XYZ file of C-alpha atoms in Angstrom:
630
model
C -6.414 -11.453 -7.368
C -9.755 -12.876 -6.442
C -11.350 -11.587 -3.286
C -14.527 -12.677 -1.527
C -16.144 -9.511 -0.267
C -19.013 -9.213 2.159
C -22.212 -7.328 1.520
C -20.664 -4.424 3.380
C -18.406 -3.922 0.363
C -20.799 -4.976 -2.378
C -23.391 -2.386 -1.556
C -25.848 -3.044 -4.351
C -26.580 -6.523 -5.667
C -30.008 -6.075 -7.255
C -30.123 -5.248 -10.936
C -33.641 -4.023 -11.602
C -36.379 -1.848 -10.221
C -39.230 -4.375 -10.275
C -42.817 -3.211 -9.860
C -45.216 -2.280 -7.111
C -46.795 -5.743 -7.307
C -43.653 -7.407 -5.986
C -44.123 -8.344 -2.360
C -40.872 -10.157 -1.622
C -37.259 -9.453 -2.447
C -34.038 -11.257 -1.640
C -32.763 -10.442 1.812
C -29.019 -9.970 2.130
C -28.104 -11.230 5.586
C -25.472 -9.230 7.379
C -22.718 -11.599 8.481
C -21.435 -11.585 11.996
C -18.078 -9.860 11.974
C -15.223 -12.143 13.006
C -12.980 -11.345 15.910
C -10.335 -8.701 15.161
C -11.988 -7.619 11.868
C -14.527 -4.947 10.968
C -15.690 -7.016 7.975
C -16.328 -10.671 7.289
C -13.578 -11.065 4.697
C -11.778 -14.192 3.564
C -9.236 -13.248 0.889
C -8.303 -15.792 -1.748
C -4.997 -14.610 -3.172
C -3.857 -16.405 -6.320
C -0.423 -16.551 -7.909
C -1.542 -15.474 -11.345
C -0.911 -12.800 -13.937
C 2.578 -11.331 -14.103
C 5.186 -9.504 -12.057
C 8.245 -7.522 -13.099
C 11.893 -8.299 -12.443
C 14.939 -6.086 -13.009
C 18.562 -7.234 -12.892
C 21.561 -5.308 -11.618
C 22.068 -1.984 -9.899
C 19.977 0.935 -11.088
C 21.927 3.885 -12.477
C 20.380 6.910 -10.771
C 21.867 10.098 -12.279
C 19.074 12.166 -10.688
C 20.190 11.077 -7.230
C 23.836 11.692 -8.150
C 22.990 15.224 -9.342
C 20.840 16.074 -6.332
C 23.675 15.032 -3.996
C 26.380 16.797 -5.982
C 27.753 20.337 -6.063
C 25.823 20.832 -9.319
C 22.471 20.790 -7.505
C 20.932 24.272 -7.582
C 17.560 25.962 -7.922
C 17.222 26.390 -11.685
C 13.434 26.814 -11.697
C 13.512 29.690 -9.219
C 10.826 28.228 -6.939
C 13.026 28.143 -3.847
C 13.440 24.352 -3.898
C 15.827 21.905 -5.485
C 14.249 18.799 -6.936
C 14.037 16.692 -10.086
C 12.621 19.604 -12.089
C 15.874 21.505 -11.570
C 17.897 18.475 -12.628
C 15.840 18.203 -15.808
C 16.632 21.843 -16.631
C 20.287 20.859 -16.335
C 19.708 18.002 -18.782
C 19.731 15.215 -16.180
C 17.185 12.403 -16.535
C 17.069 8.857 -15.255
C 17.249 6.237 -18.008
C 14.242 4.211 -19.005
C 14.384 0.660 -17.731
C 12.759 -2.399 -19.252
C 11.407 -5.137 -17.048
C 11.673 -8.885 -17.373
C 7.992 -9.778 -17.253
C 7.516 -13.083 -15.469
C 4.413 -15.104 -16.240
C 3.178 -16.615 -12.975
C 1.712 -19.706 -14.655
C 4.974 -20.519 -16.427
C 6.993 -20.021 -13.252
C 4.652 -22.279 -11.294
C 4.788 -24.941 -14.009
C 8.604 -25.030 -14.045
C 9.231 -24.815 -10.294
C 6.728 -27.596 -9.695
C 9.267 -29.914 -11.384
C 11.958 -29.014 -8.786
C 14.501 -28.011 -11.467
C 17.288 -27.170 -8.994
C 16.678 -29.678 -6.207
C 15.579 -26.985 -3.738
C 11.973 -28.108 -3.664
C 8.997 -28.785 -5.897
C 7.107 -25.503 -5.828
C 8.451 -23.016 -3.326
C 11.827 -23.662 -1.727
C 10.073 -22.702 1.507
C 7.190 -25.127 1.544
C 7.268 -24.787 5.322
C 6.047 -21.208 4.926
C 4.019 -20.990 1.715
C 0.964 -22.913 0.657
C 1.260 -24.826 -2.602
C 1.061 -22.406 -5.505
C 2.533 -19.405 -3.674
C 6.126 -18.267 -3.928
C 8.839 -16.097 -2.430
C 11.208 -13.625 -4.062
C 13.941 -16.269 -3.780
C 11.762 -18.605 -5.842
C 11.655 -15.957 -8.568
C 15.453 -15.921 -8.555
C 15.459 -19.715 -8.847
C 13.145 -19.462 -11.840
C 15.318 -16.881 -13.592
C 18.468 -18.910 -12.979
C 16.776 -21.971 -14.478
C 15.513 -20.167 -17.575
C 18.171 -17.543 -18.415
C 21.696 -18.254 -19.688
C 23.009 -15.000 -18.167
C 22.333 -15.995 -14.525
C 24.042 -18.690 -12.492
C 22.944 -19.571 -8.944
C 25.630 -21.487 -7.059
C 26.920 -22.485 -3.618
C 23.416 -22.521 -2.162
C 23.315 -22.851 1.638
C 20.085 -24.083 3.222
C 18.188 -22.129 5.913
C 19.336 -24.659 8.501
C 22.992 -24.453 7.454
C 23.041 -20.653 7.310
C 21.853 -20.369 10.892
C 19.626 -17.452 9.887
C 16.583 -19.388 8.653
C 17.198 -18.232 5.106
C 18.944 -19.417 1.949
C 22.326 -17.900 1.174
C 24.062 -18.224 -2.188
C 26.541 -16.968 -4.751
C 25.201 -15.396 -7.947
C 26.854 -14.568 -11.247
C 25.316 -12.333 -13.881
C 26.734 -11.926 -17.371
C 26.020 -8.186 -17.299
C 28.121 -7.343 -20.377
C 26.401 -10.080 -22.404
C 29.609 -11.521 -23.820
C 28.599 -15.060 -22.942
C 31.315 -15.389 -20.297
C 30.993 -15.191 -16.522
C 34.051 -13.289 -15.281
C 35.274 -10.159 -13.468
C 34.499 -8.066 -16.534
C 30.853 -8.259 -15.478
C 31.450 -6.341 -12.226
C 30.182 -2.780 -11.764
C 32.771 -0.046 -11.399
C 31.227 3.410 -11.211
C 32.842 6.812 -11.716
C 33.875 6.922 -8.057
C 35.704 3.574 -8.414
C 33.211 1.770 -6.183
C 32.928 -1.882 -7.132
C 29.900 -4.181 -6.889
C 30.323 -7.868 -7.698
C 28.176 -9.273 -10.479
C 30.586 -12.203 -10.813
C 30.573 -14.782 -8.016
C 28.750 -12.215 -5.927
C 27.926 -13.013 -2.306
C 26.186 -9.695 -1.695
C 23.136 -10.039 -3.923
C 19.787 -9.202 -2.379
C 16.650 -7.500 -3.642
C 14.625 -4.307 -3.707
C 10.873 -4.161 -4.192
C 7.867 -1.987 -4.917
C 4.209 -2.881 -5.205
C 1.780 -1.812 -7.899
C 0.630 1.693 -6.997
C -1.893 2.048 -9.769
C -2.281 5.143 -11.921
C -1.171 7.805 -9.477
C 2.605 7.966 -9.120
C 4.065 9.517 -6.001
C 7.065 8.687 -3.808
C 9.138 7.644 -6.844
C 11.973 9.959 -5.859
C 15.115 8.335 -4.452
C 15.922 10.912 -1.770
C 12.391 11.673 -0.611
C 10.509 8.514 -1.461
C 10.903 4.886 -2.457
C 13.182 5.500 -5.394
C 12.671 4.014 -8.851
C 14.934 1.113 -7.863
C 12.669 0.136 -4.957
C 12.888 -0.261 -1.191
C 15.693 -2.080 0.634
C 14.858 -4.690 3.236
C 16.977 -6.456 5.819
C 14.419 -9.256 5.645
C 14.800 -12.762 4.304
C 14.407 -13.143 0.551
C 12.905 -16.633 0.815
C 10.184 -15.459 3.239
C 9.028 -12.442 1.201
C 5.796 -13.269 -0.620
C 5.441 -12.419 -4.314
C 2.284 -10.460 -4.996
C 1.210 -10.324 -8.645
C 1.952 -6.974 -10.232
C 4.874 -6.156 -7.952
C 8.367 -5.105 -9.032
C 11.516 -6.911 -7.879
C 15.100 -5.802 -8.508
C 17.884 -8.321 -7.909
C 21.224 -6.569 -7.486
C 24.592 -6.765 -5.753
C 24.936 -4.557 -2.681
C 28.059 -3.517 -0.848
C 29.724 -6.025 1.512
C 28.779 -3.658 4.347
C 25.076 -3.984 3.455
C 25.352 -7.772 3.656
C 27.077 -7.524 7.046
C 24.375 -5.184 8.334
C 21.595 -7.486 7.109
C 23.251 -10.548 8.633
C 23.754 -8.666 11.906
C 20.037 -7.852 12.085
C 19.034 -11.441 11.287
C 21.516 -12.857 13.800
C 19.975 -10.705 16.529
C 16.532 -12.021 15.622
C 17.731 -15.611 15.817
C 19.356 -14.889 19.202
C 16.059 -13.532 20.581
C 14.266 -16.667 19.406
C 16.852 -18.905 21.067
C 16.854 -16.922 24.299
C 13.111 -17.469 24.621
C 13.145 -21.187 23.929
C 11.730 -20.892 20.422
C 8.895 -18.539 21.369
C 8.451 -15.306 19.427
C 8.653 -12.734 22.213
C 8.492 -9.126 21.003
C 10.504 -6.911 23.374
C 8.393 -3.794 22.716
C 5.112 -2.905 21.034
C 4.528 0.848 21.171
C 1.153 2.388 20.257
C 1.067 6.174 19.725
C -2.538 7.438 19.319
C -1.476 11.105 19.071
C 1.507 13.370 19.474
C -0.015 14.857 22.627
C -0.608 11.563 24.423
C 1.888 9.324 26.140
C 2.411 6.102 24.181
C 1.132 2.762 25.387
C 3.912 0.185 25.630
C 3.467 -3.583 25.758
C 6.679 -5.219 26.980
C 7.776 -8.753 26.084
C 4.602 -9.598 24.202
C 4.359 -13.241 23.163
C 3.290 -13.312 19.530
C 1.317 -16.352 18.417
C -0.016 -17.288 14.971
C -3.635 -16.446 14.189
C -3.586 -17.825 10.622
C -5.370 -14.844 9.080
C -3.988 -15.616 5.592
C -4.544 -19.358 5.149
C -4.759 -18.677 1.415
C -1.020 -17.871 1.377
C 0.773 -19.279 4.423
C 1.041 -22.627 6.117
C -0.649 -22.922 9.492
C 1.561 -21.642 12.278
C 3.434 -19.012 10.250
C 3.657 -15.754 12.211
C 3.158 -12.408 10.494
C 3.427 -8.782 11.607
C -0.372 -8.761 11.870
C -0.081 -11.350 14.623
C 1.724 -8.771 16.771
C -1.438 -6.715 17.035
C -3.771 -9.683 17.286
C -1.677 -11.039 20.146
C -1.998 -7.636 21.812
C -5.757 -7.881 21.298
C -5.716 -11.245 23.042
C -4.331 -9.482 26.118
C -7.231 -7.002 26.138
C -5.815 -4.170 23.999
C -8.383 -2.612 21.662
C -7.359 -3.621 18.115
C -9.301 -3.870 14.849
C -8.321 -4.437 11.216
C -10.077 -3.343 8.059
C -9.641 -4.850 4.592
C -8.303 -2.869 1.621
C -9.356 -4.320 -1.763
C -8.340 -2.832 -5.119
C -8.235 0.967 -4.917
C -9.735 3.627 -7.148
C -6.249 4.250 -8.586
C -6.183 0.699 -9.928
C -3.718 -0.482 -7.305
C -4.372 -4.071 -6.247
C -3.960 -4.199 -2.478
C -5.954 -7.140 -1.127
C -4.689 -6.960 2.454
C -5.765 -6.361 6.014
C -4.718 -2.977 7.420
C -4.570 -1.799 11.006
C -7.713 0.287 11.441
C -8.143 0.918 15.153
C -6.051 0.749 18.305
C -6.723 2.105 21.788
C -10.189 3.197 20.554
C -8.620 5.547 17.982
C -9.775 4.724 14.458
C -8.298 5.542 11.080
C -9.857 8.210 8.883
C -8.180 6.932 5.719
C -5.996 9.996 5.086
C -5.187 10.094 8.784
C -4.503 6.673 10.149
C -2.180 4.148 11.674
C 1.283 3.807 10.208
C 3.615 1.044 11.328
C 7.315 0.262 11.653
C 9.066 -2.970 12.635
C 12.648 -3.988 13.183
C 15.677 -3.512 15.350
C 15.877 -0.285 17.338
C 19.559 0.070 16.430
C 18.758 0.360 12.702
C 15.960 2.901 13.086
C 18.108 5.651 11.554
C 19.827 3.585 8.873
C 17.878 4.866 5.874
C 17.403 8.543 5.130
C 18.636 11.049 2.578
C 21.547 12.076 4.805
C 22.453 8.786 6.511
C 26.116 8.535 7.551
C 25.927 4.769 8.243
C 27.517 5.142 11.671
C 26.744 1.588 12.696
C 29.644 1.262 15.122
C 28.244 3.966 17.417
C 26.218 2.967 20.496
C 23.034 4.265 18.834
C 23.844 2.229 15.722
C 24.253 -0.966 17.715
C 28.007 -0.955 18.239
C 28.553 -3.192 15.227
C 32.178 -3.802 14.255
C 31.869 -2.261 10.812
C 33.054 0.809 8.917
C 31.057 1.697 5.816
C 32.703 3.225 2.777
C 31.112 6.703 2.332
C 30.205 6.014 -1.288
C 28.673 2.663 -0.383
C 26.671 4.498 2.264
C 25.437 7.095 -0.226
C 24.453 4.581 -2.877
C 22.963 1.857 -0.682
C 21.474 3.704 2.306
C 20.648 7.272 1.233
C 16.913 6.826 0.628
C 13.896 7.641 2.754
C 12.497 4.117 2.906
C 14.228 0.901 3.872
C 15.115 -1.206 6.883
C 12.384 -0.630 9.482
C 10.265 1.678 7.310
C 8.833 -0.416 4.496
C 5.615 -0.533 2.546
C 4.656 -4.099 3.454
C 1.158 -4.898 4.653
C 1.187 -6.601 8.065
C -0.762 -9.704 7.044
C 2.006 -10.830 4.648
C 5.101 -9.704 6.543
C 6.501 -13.002 7.854
C 8.029 -12.787 11.353
C 8.946 -16.254 12.559
C 11.776 -14.656 14.540
C 11.106 -11.673 16.811
C 12.179 -8.235 15.664
C 13.416 -5.787 18.284
C 10.306 -3.614 18.336
C 7.074 -2.763 16.566
C 5.394 0.622 16.557
C 2.082 1.966 15.323
C 1.379 5.694 15.320
C -1.327 7.963 13.958
C -0.098 10.047 11.031
C -1.905 12.413 8.681
C -1.275 12.348 4.936
C -3.756 15.120 4.138
C -1.225 17.946 4.240
C 1.553 15.703 2.973
C -0.239 15.048 -0.307
C -2.230 18.269 -0.443
C -5.559 16.475 -0.102
C -8.635 18.336 1.082
C -9.894 16.741 4.258
C -13.582 15.888 4.407
C -14.679 13.860 7.410
C -18.175 12.568 7.998
C -17.717 13.286 11.685
C -17.900 17.037 11.067
C -20.253 19.371 9.219
C -18.259 20.920 6.380
C -18.729 23.377 3.546
C -17.574 22.976 -0.044
C -17.548 25.287 -3.007
C -18.895 23.269 -5.920
C -18.328 26.032 -8.505
C -15.855 25.105 -11.264
C -13.987 28.359 -10.678
C -13.935 27.816 -6.907
C -14.917 31.467 -6.531
C -17.335 30.957 -3.655
C -20.434 31.140 -5.827
C -21.727 27.630 -5.162
C -21.097 26.806 -1.499
C -23.047 23.923 0.020
C -23.124 22.369 3.464
C -22.116 18.738 3.824
C -23.340 16.654 6.729
C -24.290 13.142 7.750
C -28.003 12.822 8.527
C -29.646 10.710 11.222
C -31.962 7.985 9.997
C -35.591 7.904 11.163
C -36.504 5.538 13.934
C -39.417 3.108 13.824
C -42.766 4.864 13.894
C -41.376 8.193 12.700
C -42.469 7.943 9.112
C -43.039 5.771 6.014
C -39.904 3.697 6.560
C -39.205 1.178 3.807
C -39.211 -2.511 4.684
C -37.978 -5.688 3.016
C -41.223 -5.929 1.005
C -40.186 -2.795 -0.903
C -39.739 -3.820 -4.533
C -36.465 -1.912 -4.750
C -35.066 -3.176 -1.467
C -31.287 -2.803 -1.495
C -31.107 -0.351 -4.403
C -29.313 2.772 -3.223
C -30.301 5.186 -5.991
C -34.027 5.593 -5.470
C -34.225 7.907 -8.505
C -33.684 4.871 -10.732
C -37.270 3.903 -9.957
C -38.812 7.043 -8.452
C -38.366 10.246 -10.398
C -40.410 13.009 -11.972
C -41.140 10.849 -15.014
C -42.333 7.666 -13.311
C -43.639 6.312 -10.041
C -43.038 9.443 -7.947
C -45.075 8.061 -5.029
C -46.451 11.412 -3.995
C -43.372 13.372 -4.987
C -42.522 15.082 -8.218
C -42.150 18.483 -9.783
C -41.774 21.335 -7.343
C -42.637 19.101 -4.402
C -39.762 16.690 -4.944
C -37.744 16.624 -1.680
C -34.577 18.681 -2.158
C -32.075 19.565 0.559
C -32.238 23.240 -0.365
C -31.460 24.390 3.167
C -27.902 23.094 2.676
C -27.670 24.689 -0.764
C -28.386 21.672 -2.976
C -30.736 21.745 -5.953
C -30.698 18.040 -6.901
C -32.455 14.961 -5.576
C -30.218 13.005 -3.204
C -31.167 9.452 -2.196
C -29.426 9.788 1.157
C -31.643 12.813 1.879
C -34.665 10.669 1.021
C -33.386 8.220 3.636
C -33.998 10.813 6.359
C -37.717 10.001 6.007
C -37.788 6.557 4.444
C -34.809 4.826 6.076
C -31.748 3.315 4.421
C -33.622 0.730 2.328
C -31.614 -2.227 3.586
C -28.138 -0.743 3.271
C -25.667 -2.875 5.251
C -23.740 -1.361 8.131
C -20.493 0.486 7.556
C -17.151 -0.687 8.850
C -15.920 2.310 10.812
C -14.364 4.500 8.121
C -15.351 8.168 8.161
C -13.567 9.643 5.121
C -12.681 9.002 1.496
C -14.851 5.981 0.837
C -14.013 6.355 -2.856
C -10.456 5.180 -2.234
C -11.740 1.609 -1.935
C -15.196 1.899 -3.468
C -14.368 3.844 -6.602
C -12.355 1.269 -8.485
C -12.858 -2.436 -9.091
C -15.215 -2.707 -6.120
C -17.293 0.358 -6.939
C -20.865 -0.136 -5.701
C -23.759 -0.748 -8.064
C -26.853 1.452 -8.128
C -25.147 4.425 -6.514
C -25.428 6.912 -9.382
C -22.355 9.146 -9.557
C -20.646 7.096 -6.872
C -20.774 4.098 -9.230
C -19.133 5.882 -12.138
C -15.725 7.092 -13.213
C -14.756 10.014 -15.403
C -11.693 11.301 -17.209
C -10.104 14.362 -15.639
C -7.964 16.466 -17.965
C -7.402 20.064 -19.002
C -9.184 22.499 -16.704
C -10.638 19.619 -14.687
C -7.192 18.716 -13.422
C -6.046 22.250 -12.660
C -5.896 21.370 -8.962
C -3.028 19.067 -9.888
C -0.427 21.651 -8.883
C -1.908 21.874 -5.408
C -2.708 18.239 -4.839
C 0.377 16.515 -6.176
C 2.975 19.134 -7.136
C 3.272 21.071 -3.877
C 6.953 22.166 -3.759
C 6.775 22.292 0.027
C 6.143 18.554 0.113
C 8.558 17.227 -2.491
C 7.740 13.567 -2.003
C 4.288 14.430 -3.347
C 5.773 15.196 -6.756
C 4.368 12.920 -9.465
C 7.104 10.982 -11.195
C 7.238 8.208 -13.744
C 8.512 4.740 -12.839
C 12.103 5.876 -13.425
C 11.828 8.820 -11.036
C 11.601 11.565 -13.671
C 9.123 14.373 -12.982
C 5.899 13.846 -14.908
C 2.860 16.013 -14.214
C -0.563 14.411 -14.393
C -2.338 15.268 -17.619
C -5.095 12.672 -17.732
C -6.491 10.695 -14.827
C -9.410 8.283 -14.726
C -10.983 8.525 -11.318
C -14.331 8.249 -9.615
C -16.721 11.192 -9.560
C -15.925 11.448 -5.869
C -12.185 12.099 -6.057
C -9.431 14.595 -5.321
C -10.742 16.695 -8.191
C -14.476 16.466 -7.680
C -17.346 15.555 -5.387
C -20.747 14.237 -6.398
C -23.682 16.505 -5.536
C -25.997 13.482 -5.466
C -23.806 11.038 -3.511
C -21.200 13.246 -1.784
C -18.454 11.208 -0.166
C -18.400 10.326 2.728
C -21.604 12.042 3.864
C -24.062 10.047 1.778
C -22.190 6.820 2.592
C -22.244 7.365 6.340
C -25.903 8.381 6.364
C -27.143 5.095 4.924
C -24.316 2.756 5.988
C -24.277 3.465 9.685
C -21.088 2.586 11.488
C -21.548 0.212 14.413
C -20.774 2.913 16.967
C -23.237 5.420 15.463
């Protein structure tokens, strides 16, 4: 996915040191930040590469075991999880994906092979060249003999602004579509693969190299997250995983009930998207701020994907900003794990800003379905709290379809691509910390911290970490744009003990020994010479390497520009960071949900396993790249 990033992300653009005779260097103008955003970013998402599709229900013997009378603590650690199941010989099967080539799908659907539209079937929502999950189903039905898409009802005819259909899948591969293709599990619970009216989808996005939350009962599950949303309005992001499967009839009724309520709200307000409640929770000790009956209007923040006028979840917050509420979004590019994000994320609300590991988390949907998905859900949808729906869910259907931590209102969808042309019942944003959850050490540039840099972590190499103030005009030999290395962060590339020391060198080289360091640090040099043209920061105060340690790693930043392989003793902290038995959803698992400890990880020098002495994150970053409020 191609992204146009501002100079605030591309921190070093110059490629050489030059010489003292150079009097002029290119000046990188700092763009004026647009309204609502901390960065001048204009994403250009492309439908390219591949994405993965899976067909049918996922057999999940690990989930079955963990919810059975056989579940017991076989490892003796006081917890029951996938490691105990493995000791009992239970593993989830390996699944193979149908890899869809985006170019081939675009080429075929552009010919309108099924009469539902040339390109996307929802050309009213997606720009030419972008597609929905329903379009992927159309493509598979047009190219595979084992899928048959029939009885298609248009969004207008369905009354829910979404396509509805019947799907048949020749699951036993006998070349015949019939009842023999239906699923019948050991508990005699049937799911219709033949002439099925209850097919929908699950999804996950590419998480990169680090695999967490792949457990069914305490995470996403290897089969993916369940949404009550509309299949034909869910954007396909390259690299994502989609599972098409039949659900229970009760799941279809619940999904239709949610969508019907959304359509009723739209009608009641004369076609306007009026959100009944937006709740902002800046801390657990503060009363929430509620915005009642907020009119949500389109702000067209993703013109690369959506047609003008399409409303997304991001528009909820931007509409709140239009009323005077403090709101700001940051942009997340590709991450150091290799995950391709490429989306706007809620960064600040009510003057409370994210600190990466502690930040704003969101939920959207109908208040009545808030408790639908969890490991112990009873699917009591007929109760007043459940909405009083006229429905009784088979207990086994409830266990198989709803017993998972994520689904319904709690989904991993970025707000700028979550289409909301009909109002949901509520939206909420709350501050949540993931530091303890994932066992991550918390380093914040807002506080002076200490770190033991010794490999043994025995207290023998403790150093103080802090953000330094930059000198003001007239305080010292501050570098200006005529500096031949203007914009190069690592001043030791040009000035070191071997060449061009400019009055420094040997024992007199400036070292921050008072904080315990014994190496030259460019950000310490900046305390006398200024930041050498470094662009302003964008408000973050922790873990800069999450975004700036992967594909968008900065040039000319020494250790901060490099990656290394962590293995053996270097990854010994693995058991603390990702295998904490007290936080089971932090267990690393493979794509099928089986426990798999990290053995080798490519990561930046600033990472969960290490910190650069020369460019310690975030302290060196925040010294030179001053945040606007600093």
